Amino acid sequence: MVEATNHSSFFDTFTAKLRSPEPSDQSGVNVYRNNSRAAFLRVLEETFPIVRKLVGEEFFRFLAHEFYGAHPANSPWVHLYGKPMPKFLETFEPVKHLAYLPDVARLEILWLETYHAEDTAPLSAEVLQSELASDTGLAATVKLHPSLRLLASEHPVATLWQHNKVSDSPLKLTSEGEHIILVRPETAVGVLTVSPALFKAVQLIQNNQSLESVILASADKDPQQHLTEVFRLLIQHQLVISVEKKND
Amino acid sequence: MHVSPRPAPAFEAGVGLKPQHYKEALEGHHPLSFFEVHAENFFGLGGPPHRWLTAFREKFDLSIHGVCLSIGAPSALDVGHLQRLKLLVDRYQPKFVSEHLAWTGDSGIFHNDLLPVPLNAASFRYICDHVDEVQSRLGRQILIENPSLYLELRESDIAEPEFLNDLAKATGCGLLLDINNVFVSATNLGFEAQAYLDKIEARHVGEIHLAGHVVDPAAKEPLLIDNHGALICDEVLALYAAFVADKGPRPTLVEWDTDVPDFAVLIGETRRACRAIEAAAFVKSEMAHG
């Protein structure tokens, strides 16, 4: 028991020194303290390149510092370290006026999830069409690609994100929200903005709802036209990996 | 069959694999036989990183180098982390799997840096347990690397070479001898790098790391920072050559993680290592023949 106490006191003390806002009076401890902070800053820089661009280099460092103070990494897989950032930004006073910023951070996390998701071959358009053309087609549930991620934002964050990826010029933003789908059937991550009705359809399909219930859920749309639009989206962006028909 | 345009070096040479070098490294106009990647960078299930790594595995050996398992802390290893490592090792069947004699986190808080471990009888027991657990989970031997040290711990009463030799004997793990780390630690903590290397039992050494470091300009005492961002210094090359001349060649890897230069610079570093070995061998044979 004495041993265990000694261990924990060493590791707890060292942890406190690393996380202390003030540098240590031991230069050796400070090398570790600086290395640790620099490594976390790098993770955040790599996770949030567009947030970083939007707020500027200097402010991002301050933001990372404040985030570090509020959020100790709780997983050894530090690539996940930035996950609480969107929530943090929502309440972080200096950027509270940038209402879109938390959703830009959400989009950047989802982008990484899509990029690193499992590789699975999407169903070809021919196979998909023949599967769905039969009488039982509408009762089928459709399994979507594991890289698929969805984000509904009250702000035009996909537009903002795309623009800042390629341009430094200012962007005149509308106040329109965006419904965003991220998917990577091959090597490139697609970031698509779709109508609220299509977004809802993909959400229902992702939740294992049959195509029939997807159509019924959009009562205000013409069923045939809605179904065509849903199919066009699924085929064009290779969102489907399998079709599961109900046992008849 | 691929024919290397230059003679292969006297040892298996590798470099740390960086995304900016993927294309050039994969084309294979170089004498390297293996590439090392940080395990955690491939913990995702798919995507372009895995497509590249699969392509490399088809042509070269791989070394999977873990940096965040934290075997040096007393708390239990993270089950999810070990599971992700196992998936990766099963998938790529690398030639080497390695981790560090260091801790990166304890009791659920992680620091993303290789931190110093008190070396004593108590830590020896739990570190042996952790290495046993990793090896049994992965179903293979791992190599444990000596870290760069910046701080002497008063909790330590076993010297690092002795600790590593005993760890290898107790668990059957091998050692990844980082000669730059030995040099950095020796300078920072005030011991003789050559004396350290003399104490390492060479039969445990499965791989050698070489890298560059920088001098901290702000420190009052000489303080070297192992930044993996500079050319290998001449003293480290000399220590390396002497070790190889004495104990025989080992697969040798050049690491470069900060301000990564052109691929050709990394190849140049493996050639410097090769020439250092040839020079040391020549000196040794001259001395032997009087």
Coordinates of C-alpha atoms in Angstrom, one line a residue:
Chain A
M1 CA 0.0 0.0 0.0
V2 CA 2.9 2.3 0.8
E3 CA 4.3 1.6 -2.6
A4 CA 1.0 2.5 -4.3
T5 CA 0.8 5.8 -2.4
N6 CA 4.4 6.6 -3.5
H7 CA 3.6 5.9 -7.1
S8 CA 0.5 8.0 -7.2
S9 CA 2.1 10.8 -5.3
F10 CA 4.9 11.0 -8.0
F11 CA 2.6 10.8 -10.9
D12 CA 0.0 13.1 -9.4
T13 CA 2.7 15.7 -8.5
F14 CA 4.2 15.5 -12.0
T15 CA 0.8 15.8 -13.6
A16 CA 0.1 18.9 -11.5
K17 CA 3.4 20.4 -12.5
L18 CA 2.7 19.8 -16.2
R19 CA -0.7 21.3 -16.1
S20 CA 0.1 24.2 -13.8
P21 CA -0.5 27.6 -15.5
E22 CA 2.8 28.7 -14.0
P23 CA 6.2 27.3 -15.3
S24 CA 8.1 25.2 -12.8
D25 CA 11.3 26.3 -11.2
Q26 CA 13.0 23.1 -12.5
S27 CA 14.1 23.6 -16.1
G28 CA 13.8 19.9 -16.8
V29 CA 10.2 19.9 -15.8
N30 CA 9.6 22.8 -18.1
V31 CA 10.9 21.0 -21.1
Y32 CA 8.2 18.3 -20.5
R33 CA 5.6 21.0 -19.8
N34 CA 6.4 22.9 -23.0
N35 CA 6.6 19.7 -25.1
S36 CA 3.2 18.5 -23.8
R37 CA 1.5 21.8 -24.5
A38 CA 3.2 22.2 -27.9
A39 CA 2.0 18.6 -28.9
F40 CA -1.6 19.4 -27.9
L41 CA -1.4 22.7 -29.8
R42 CA -0.3 20.7 -32.9
V43 CA -3.2 18.3 -32.5
L44 CA -5.7 21.2 -32.4
E45 CA -4.0 23.0 -35.3
E46 CA -4.3 19.8 -37.4
T47 CA -7.9 19.2 -36.3
F48 CA -9.2 22.8 -36.9
P49 CA -7.3 24.4 -39.8
I50 CA -10.3 26.6 -40.8
V51 CA -11.3 27.7 -37.3
R52 CA -7.6 28.6 -37.0
K53 CA -7.7 30.6 -40.2
L54 CA -11.0 32.3 -39.2
V55 CA -9.7 33.5 -35.7
G56 CA -6.1 34.0 -36.7
E57 CA -2.9 32.3 -35.6
E58 CA -2.3 34.3 -32.4
F59 CA -5.9 34.0 -31.1
F60 CA -5.9 30.3 -31.9
R61 CA -2.9 29.8 -29.6
F62 CA -4.7 31.6 -26.9
L63 CA -7.8 29.5 -27.5
A64 CA -5.7 26.3 -27.5
H65 CA -4.2 27.4 -24.2
E66 CA -7.6 28.1 -22.6
F67 CA -9.0 24.8 -24.0
Y68 CA -6.0 23.0 -22.5
G69 CA -6.7 24.5 -19.1
A70 CA -10.4 23.5 -19.3
H71 CA -10.0 20.0 -20.9
P72 CA -7.4 17.5 -19.8
A73 CA -7.0 14.8 -22.5
N74 CA -8.9 11.8 -21.2
S75 CA -7.8 9.4 -23.9
P76 CA -4.3 8.2 -24.9
W77 CA -5.4 8.5 -28.5
V78 CA -4.9 12.2 -28.6
H79 CA -6.3 12.6 -32.1
L80 CA -9.6 12.8 -30.4
Y81 CA -8.5 15.6 -28.2
G82 CA -10.4 18.4 -30.0
K83 CA -13.8 16.7 -29.7
P84 CA -15.1 19.0 -26.9
M85 CA -14.0 22.1 -28.8
P86 CA -17.4 22.9 -30.4
K87 CA -19.1 23.0 -27.0
F88 CA -16.1 24.9 -25.5
L89 CA -16.5 27.6 -28.3
E90 CA -20.2 28.0 -27.5
T91 CA -19.4 29.4 -24.1
F92 CA -16.0 30.9 -24.7
E93 CA -16.6 34.6 -24.1
P94 CA -14.1 36.1 -26.5
V95 CA -15.7 34.4 -29.5
K96 CA -19.3 34.2 -28.4
H97 CA -20.3 36.8 -31.1
L98 CA -19.0 34.4 -33.8
A99 CA -22.1 32.2 -33.6
Y100 CA -21.1 30.1 -36.5
L101 CA -17.7 29.1 -35.1
P102 CA -18.8 26.1 -33.0
D103 CA -20.4 24.5 -36.1
V104 CA -17.3 25.2 -38.2
A105 CA -15.4 23.2 -35.5
R106 CA -18.1 20.5 -35.7
L107 CA -17.7 20.3 -39.4
E108 CA -13.9 19.9 -39.1
I109 CA -14.3 17.1 -36.6
L110 CA -16.8 15.3 -38.8
W111 CA -14.5 15.8 -41.8
L112 CA -11.7 14.0 -40.0
E113 CA -14.1 11.2 -39.0
T114 CA -15.2 10.8 -42.6
Y115 CA -11.6 10.8 -43.8
H116 CA -10.5 8.1 -41.3
A117 CA -13.7 5.9 -41.5
E118 CA -13.6 2.3 -42.6
D119 CA -13.2 1.7 -46.3
T120 CA -16.2 -0.1 -47.9
A121 CA -17.0 -0.4 -51.5
P122 CA -20.3 1.5 -52.4
L123 CA -23.0 -0.3 -54.3
S124 CA -22.8 0.4 -58.0
A125 CA -25.7 2.3 -59.6
E126 CA -26.8 -0.7 -61.6
V127 CA -27.0 -3.0 -58.6
L128 CA -28.8 -0.4 -56.5
Q129 CA -31.3 0.3 -59.2
S130 CA -32.1 -3.4 -59.8
E131 CA -32.4 -4.0 -56.1
L132 CA -34.9 -1.2 -55.6
A133 CA -36.8 -1.7 -58.8
S134 CA -38.6 -4.8 -57.6
D135 CA -42.0 -4.9 -56.0
T136 CA -40.5 -5.1 -52.5
G137 CA -38.1 -2.3 -53.2
L138 CA -39.9 0.3 -51.0
A139 CA -40.0 -2.0 -48.0
A140 CA -36.2 -2.3 -48.1
T141 CA -33.8 -0.7 -45.7
V142 CA -30.7 0.7 -47.2
K143 CA -27.3 0.6 -45.4
L144 CA -25.3 3.7 -45.9
H145 CA -21.6 4.2 -46.2
P146 CA -19.7 4.1 -42.8
S147 CA -18.0 7.4 -43.7
L148 CA -21.3 9.2 -43.8
R149 CA -21.7 12.1 -41.4
L150 CA -24.5 14.6 -41.1
L151 CA -24.6 18.2 -39.8
A152 CA -27.6 20.5 -39.7
S153 CA -26.4 24.1 -39.0
E154 CA -28.3 27.3 -38.5
H155 CA -25.3 29.0 -40.3
P156 CA -23.9 28.5 -43.8
V157 CA -20.8 26.7 -42.4
A158 CA -20.2 24.5 -45.4
T159 CA -20.0 27.5 -47.6
L160 CA -17.8 29.3 -45.1
W161 CA -15.6 26.2 -44.8
Q162 CA -15.2 25.6 -48.5
H163 CA -14.5 29.2 -49.2
N164 CA -11.8 29.5 -46.6
K165 CA -10.1 26.3 -47.7
V166 CA -9.3 27.8 -51.1
S167 CA -9.5 31.6 -50.6
D168 CA -8.4 34.4 -48.4
S169 CA -10.9 36.9 -49.7
P170 CA -13.7 38.0 -47.4
L171 CA -17.0 36.2 -47.9
K172 CA -20.4 37.9 -47.6
L173 CA -22.4 35.5 -45.6
T174 CA -26.2 35.0 -45.8
S175 CA -28.0 34.1 -42.7
E176 CA -29.3 30.9 -44.2
G177 CA -28.6 27.7 -42.4
E178 CA -27.2 24.6 -44.2
H179 CA -27.9 20.9 -44.2
I180 CA -24.6 19.2 -44.8
I181 CA -23.6 15.6 -45.7
L182 CA -20.1 14.3 -45.6
V183 CA -19.1 11.1 -47.3
R184 CA -16.0 9.4 -48.7
P185 CA -16.8 6.5 -50.9
E186 CA -13.2 6.4 -52.3
T187 CA -10.3 8.7 -51.3
A188 CA -11.8 12.2 -51.5
V189 CA -14.1 13.6 -48.8
G190 CA -17.3 15.1 -50.3
V191 CA -19.0 17.9 -48.4
L192 CA -22.5 18.4 -49.8
T193 CA -25.2 20.9 -49.0
V194 CA -28.6 19.5 -49.5
S195 CA -32.3 20.5 -49.0
P196 CA -33.8 20.0 -45.5
A197 CA -36.1 17.3 -47.0
L198 CA -33.2 15.3 -48.5
F199 CA -31.2 15.7 -45.3
K200 CA -34.1 14.3 -43.3
A201 CA -34.5 11.4 -45.7
V202 CA -30.8 10.5 -45.4
Q203 CA -31.1 10.8 -41.6
L204 CA -34.1 8.4 -41.6
I205 CA -32.3 5.9 -43.9
Q206 CA -29.3 6.1 -41.6
N207 CA -31.6 5.2 -38.7
N208 CA -32.7 2.0 -40.5
Q209 CA -36.1 3.3 -41.6
S210 CA -37.5 1.7 -44.8
L211 CA -37.7 3.7 -48.0
E212 CA -41.5 3.7 -47.6
S213 CA -41.4 5.4 -44.2
V214 CA -38.9 7.9 -45.7
I215 CA -41.4 8.9 -48.3
L216 CA -44.3 9.0 -45.8
A217 CA -42.3 11.3 -43.5
S218 CA -42.3 14.0 -46.2
A219 CA -46.0 14.3 -46.5
D220 CA -45.8 17.8 -48.1
K221 CA -43.7 16.5 -51.0
D222 CA -44.9 14.7 -54.1
P223 CA -43.9 11.1 -53.2
Q224 CA -42.7 10.1 -56.6
Q225 CA -40.6 13.2 -57.0
H226 CA -39.2 13.0 -53.5
L227 CA -38.2 9.3 -54.0
T228 CA -36.5 10.2 -57.3
E229 CA -34.5 13.0 -55.6
V230 CA -33.5 10.7 -52.7
F231 CA -32.4 8.0 -55.2
R232 CA -30.5 10.5 -57.3
L233 CA -28.6 11.7 -54.2
L234 CA -27.8 8.1 -53.0
I235 CA -26.6 7.1 -56.5
Q236 CA -24.7 10.2 -57.5
H237 CA -22.7 10.4 -54.3
Q238 CA -22.3 6.6 -53.8
L239 CA -23.9 6.7 -50.3
V240 CA -25.2 3.1 -50.3
I241 CA -23.3 0.0 -49.5
S242 CA -26.1 -2.6 -49.3
V243 CA -29.9 -3.1 -49.6
E244 CA -31.6 -5.2 -47.1
K245 CA -35.1 -6.4 -48.0
K246 CA -37.6 -7.5 -45.4
N247 CA -38.1 -11.3 -45.3
D248 CA -41.2 -12.0 -47.3
Chain B
M1 CA 12.4 -7.1 -59.8
H2 CA 13.5 -3.8 -58.5
V3 CA 17.2 -3.1 -58.8
S4 CA 18.5 -0.4 -56.4
P5 CA 20.7 2.1 -58.3
R6 CA 23.1 2.1 -55.4
P7 CA 24.7 -0.6 -53.3
A8 CA 22.6 -1.5 -50.3
P9 CA 24.2 -0.3 -47.0
A10 CA 25.9 -2.7 -44.6
F11 CA 22.8 -2.8 -42.5
E12 CA 19.0 -2.6 -43.0
A13 CA 18.2 1.0 -43.2
G14 CA 14.9 2.8 -42.7
V15 CA 13.4 6.2 -42.1
G16 CA 10.4 7.6 -40.3
L17 CA 7.6 7.8 -42.9
K18 CA 6.1 11.2 -43.5
P19 CA 3.1 12.0 -45.7
Q20 CA 5.1 14.5 -47.7
H21 CA 7.5 11.7 -48.7
Y22 CA 4.9 9.0 -49.5
K23 CA 5.1 9.2 -53.3
E24 CA 8.9 9.4 -53.6
A25 CA 9.5 6.8 -50.9
L26 CA 7.0 4.3 -52.5
E27 CA 8.7 4.6 -55.9
G28 CA 11.6 2.9 -54.3
H29 CA 14.7 4.5 -55.9
H30 CA 16.5 4.3 -52.6
P31 CA 18.4 1.7 -50.5
L32 CA 15.8 1.6 -47.7
S33 CA 14.3 -1.7 -46.6
F34 CA 11.8 -0.5 -44.0
F35 CA 9.7 2.4 -42.9
E36 CA 8.5 3.4 -39.5
V37 CA 5.1 5.0 -38.6
H38 CA 3.6 6.1 -35.4
A39 CA 0.9 3.7 -34.4
E40 CA -1.6 6.3 -33.3
N41 CA -1.5 8.0 -36.8
F42 CA -3.1 4.8 -38.2
F43 CA -5.7 4.1 -35.5
G44 CA -8.5 5.2 -37.8
L45 CA -10.1 2.2 -39.6
G46 CA -9.7 3.4 -43.1
G47 CA -9.1 6.3 -45.5
P48 CA -6.1 7.4 -47.5
P49 CA -3.6 6.8 -44.7
H50 CA -4.3 3.1 -44.8
R51 CA -4.3 3.0 -48.6
W52 CA -0.7 4.4 -48.5
L53 CA 0.4 2.1 -45.7
T54 CA -1.0 -0.9 -47.5
A55 CA 1.0 0.1 -50.6
F56 CA 4.2 0.4 -48.5
R57 CA 3.6 -2.9 -46.8
E58 CA 3.5 -4.6 -50.2
K59 CA 7.0 -3.4 -51.0
F60 CA 8.8 -2.9 -47.7
D61 CA 9.0 -4.0 -44.1
L62 CA 7.2 -1.8 -41.6
S63 CA 8.0 -0.8 -38.0
I64 CA 5.0 0.3 -35.9
H65 CA 6.1 2.7 -33.3
G66 CA 3.7 3.4 -30.5
V67 CA 4.0 6.7 -28.5
C68 CA 1.0 6.9 -26.2
L69 CA 0.5 3.5 -24.6
S70 CA 2.0 4.7 -21.3
I71 CA 3.6 1.5 -20.1
G72 CA 5.6 3.5 -17.6
A73 CA 2.7 4.6 -15.5
P74 CA 1.3 2.4 -12.7
S75 CA -2.3 2.6 -13.8
A76 CA -3.8 -0.1 -16.1
L77 CA -3.1 0.2 -19.8
D78 CA -6.0 1.7 -21.8
V79 CA -8.0 -1.3 -23.1
G80 CA -9.2 0.6 -26.2
H81 CA -5.7 1.8 -27.1
L82 CA -4.3 -1.7 -26.9
Q83 CA -7.2 -3.0 -29.0
R84 CA -6.5 -0.4 -31.7
L85 CA -2.8 -1.3 -31.6
K86 CA -3.7 -5.0 -32.0
L87 CA -5.9 -4.3 -35.0
L88 CA -3.1 -2.4 -36.7
V89 CA -0.4 -5.0 -35.9
D90 CA -2.7 -7.8 -37.1
R91 CA -3.5 -5.9 -40.3
Y92 CA 0.1 -5.0 -41.3
Q93 CA 2.2 -7.8 -39.7
P94 CA 5.1 -5.3 -39.2
K95 CA 8.7 -6.4 -38.7
F96 CA 9.0 -4.4 -35.5
V97 CA 6.5 -3.1 -32.9
S98 CA 7.9 -0.7 -30.4
E99 CA 7.0 1.5 -27.4
H100 CA 8.9 3.6 -24.9
L101 CA 10.2 3.3 -21.4
A102 CA 8.1 6.3 -20.5
W103 CA 4.6 7.4 -19.4
T104 CA 2.3 9.7 -21.3
G105 CA -0.6 9.7 -18.9
D106 CA -1.8 8.2 -15.7
S107 CA -5.2 7.8 -14.0
G108 CA -7.2 8.9 -17.1
I109 CA -5.3 12.2 -17.8
F110 CA -2.9 12.1 -20.8
H111 CA -0.1 14.5 -21.6
N112 CA 0.9 13.6 -25.2
D113 CA 4.6 13.6 -24.3
L114 CA 7.1 10.9 -23.3
L115 CA 7.6 11.5 -19.6
P116 CA 10.3 10.2 -17.2
V117 CA 9.6 7.1 -15.2
P118 CA 11.1 6.5 -11.7
L119 CA 13.3 3.4 -12.1
N120 CA 13.1 1.3 -9.0
A121 CA 12.0 -2.2 -7.9
A122 CA 8.3 -1.2 -7.7
S123 CA 8.2 0.3 -11.2
F124 CA 10.1 -2.6 -12.5
R125 CA 7.3 -4.9 -11.4
Y126 CA 4.4 -3.0 -13.0
I127 CA 6.4 -2.2 -16.2
C128 CA 7.1 -5.9 -16.6
D129 CA 3.4 -6.6 -16.1
H130 CA 2.5 -4.0 -18.8
V131 CA 5.1 -5.3 -21.3
D132 CA 3.8 -8.9 -20.7
E133 CA 0.3 -7.7 -21.2
V134 CA 1.1 -6.0 -24.5
Q135 CA 3.1 -8.9 -25.8
S136 CA 0.4 -11.4 -24.9
R137 CA -2.3 -9.3 -26.4
L138 CA -0.4 -8.7 -29.6
G139 CA 0.9 -12.3 -29.7
R140 CA 4.5 -11.1 -30.5
Q141 CA 7.6 -9.5 -29.1
I142 CA 7.8 -5.8 -28.8
L143 CA 10.9 -3.5 -28.5
I144 CA 11.2 -0.9 -25.7
E145 CA 13.0 2.3 -26.4
N146 CA 15.1 4.3 -24.1
P147 CA 13.7 7.9 -23.8
S148 CA 15.4 11.3 -23.9
L149 CA 15.6 12.6 -20.3
Y150 CA 15.6 16.2 -19.1
L151 CA 15.3 15.6 -15.4
E152 CA 17.0 13.4 -12.8
L153 CA 14.4 11.7 -10.6
R154 CA 15.2 11.2 -7.0
E155 CA 12.7 8.3 -6.9
S156 CA 15.0 6.3 -9.2
D157 CA 17.6 3.9 -7.8
I158 CA 18.2 1.6 -10.8
A159 CA 20.3 2.8 -13.7
E160 CA 18.5 2.8 -17.1
P161 CA 20.7 0.3 -19.0
E162 CA 20.4 -2.2 -16.1
F163 CA 16.6 -1.6 -15.9
L164 CA 16.3 -2.2 -19.7
N165 CA 18.5 -5.3 -19.7
D166 CA 16.5 -6.8 -16.8
L167 CA 13.2 -5.8 -18.5
A168 CA 14.3 -7.7 -21.6
K169 CA 15.3 -10.7 -19.6
A170 CA 12.1 -10.8 -17.5
T171 CA 9.6 -10.3 -20.4
G172 CA 11.5 -11.4 -23.5
C173 CA 11.0 -8.0 -25.1
G174 CA 13.7 -6.6 -27.2
L175 CA 15.3 -3.1 -27.0
L176 CA 15.1 -0.3 -29.4
L177 CA 18.3 1.6 -28.7
D178 CA 18.0 5.3 -29.6
I179 CA 21.6 6.5 -29.6
N180 CA 20.6 10.2 -29.9
N181 CA 18.4 9.8 -26.8
V182 CA 21.4 8.3 -24.9
F183 CA 23.5 11.3 -26.0
V184 CA 20.8 13.8 -25.1
S185 CA 20.1 12.2 -21.7
A186 CA 23.8 11.8 -20.9
T187 CA 24.4 15.5 -21.6
N188 CA 21.3 16.7 -19.7
L189 CA 21.8 14.4 -16.7
G190 CA 25.6 14.4 -16.7
F191 CA 26.6 10.8 -17.4
E192 CA 28.9 9.2 -19.9
A193 CA 27.0 8.1 -23.1
Q194 CA 29.7 5.5 -23.9
A195 CA 29.5 4.0 -20.4
Y196 CA 25.7 3.7 -20.9
L197 CA 26.1 1.9 -24.2
D198 CA 28.8 -0.4 -22.8
K199 CA 26.3 -1.6 -20.2
I200 CA 23.5 -2.4 -22.7
E201 CA 23.4 -6.1 -23.5
A202 CA 23.6 -6.0 -27.2
R203 CA 21.8 -9.3 -27.7
H204 CA 18.6 -7.6 -26.7
V205 CA 18.9 -4.8 -29.2
G206 CA 16.6 -5.4 -32.2
E207 CA 16.7 -1.9 -33.7
I208 CA 18.6 1.3 -33.5
H209 CA 17.2 4.9 -33.8
L210 CA 19.3 7.9 -34.9
A211 CA 18.0 11.5 -35.0
G212 CA 19.1 15.1 -34.4
H213 CA 18.6 17.4 -31.5
V214 CA 18.9 21.1 -30.7
V215 CA 20.6 23.0 -27.9
D216 CA 18.2 25.0 -25.8
P217 CA 19.6 28.5 -26.1
A218 CA 17.7 29.7 -23.0
A219 CA 19.0 27.2 -20.5
K220 CA 21.8 28.1 -18.1
E221 CA 23.2 24.6 -18.0
P222 CA 23.8 22.7 -21.3
L223 CA 20.4 21.4 -22.2
L224 CA 19.7 19.4 -25.4
I225 CA 16.2 19.0 -26.7
D226 CA 15.4 15.9 -28.7
N227 CA 13.4 17.6 -31.4
H228 CA 14.0 15.1 -34.2
G229 CA 14.5 18.2 -36.4
A230 CA 18.2 18.4 -37.2
L231 CA 21.0 16.4 -38.8
I232 CA 22.4 13.6 -36.6
C233 CA 25.4 15.1 -34.7
D234 CA 28.9 13.8 -35.2
E235 CA 29.2 12.5 -31.6
V236 CA 26.0 10.4 -32.0
L237 CA 27.3 9.0 -35.3
A238 CA 30.6 8.1 -33.6
L239 CA 28.8 6.4 -30.7
Y240 CA 26.6 4.5 -33.2
A241 CA 29.6 3.4 -35.4
A242 CA 31.5 2.2 -32.3
F243 CA 28.5 0.2 -31.1
V244 CA 28.0 -1.5 -34.5
A245 CA 31.8 -2.1 -34.9
D246 CA 31.7 -3.8 -31.5
K247 CA 28.4 -5.6 -31.5
G248 CA 27.5 -6.0 -35.1
P249 CA 24.9 -4.2 -37.3
R250 CA 21.3 -3.7 -36.4
P251 CA 18.4 -2.4 -38.5
T252 CA 18.8 1.3 -38.2
L253 CA 16.2 4.0 -38.6
V254 CA 16.6 7.8 -39.0
E255 CA 13.8 9.8 -37.4
W256 CA 12.9 13.3 -38.5
D257 CA 9.6 14.8 -37.1
T258 CA 10.1 18.6 -36.9
D259 CA 10.6 20.8 -40.0
V260 CA 10.8 17.7 -42.1
P261 CA 13.3 18.2 -45.0
D262 CA 13.3 16.6 -48.5
F263 CA 13.3 12.8 -48.6
A264 CA 16.8 13.0 -50.1
V265 CA 18.1 14.5 -46.8
L266 CA 16.8 11.5 -44.9
I267 CA 18.5 9.1 -47.4
G268 CA 21.7 11.2 -46.9
E269 CA 21.5 10.6 -43.2
T270 CA 21.3 6.8 -43.6
R271 CA 24.4 7.1 -45.9
R272 CA 26.2 9.1 -43.3
A273 CA 25.4 6.3 -40.8
C274 CA 26.7 3.7 -43.3
R275 CA 30.0 5.6 -43.9
A276 CA 30.5 6.0 -40.1
I277 CA 30.2 2.2 -39.8
E278 CA 32.6 1.6 -42.6
A279 CA 35.1 4.0 -41.0
A280 CA 34.8 2.4 -37.6
A281 CA 35.2 -1.1 -39.1
F282 CA 38.3 0.0 -40.9
V283 CA 39.8 1.5 -37.8
K284 CA 39.0 -1.7 -35.9
S285 CA 40.6 -3.9 -38.4
E286 CA 43.7 -1.7 -38.7
M287 CA 44.0 -1.9 -34.9
A288 CA 43.6 -5.7 -35.0
H289 CA 46.3 -6.1 -37.6
G290 CA 48.6 -3.8 -35.7

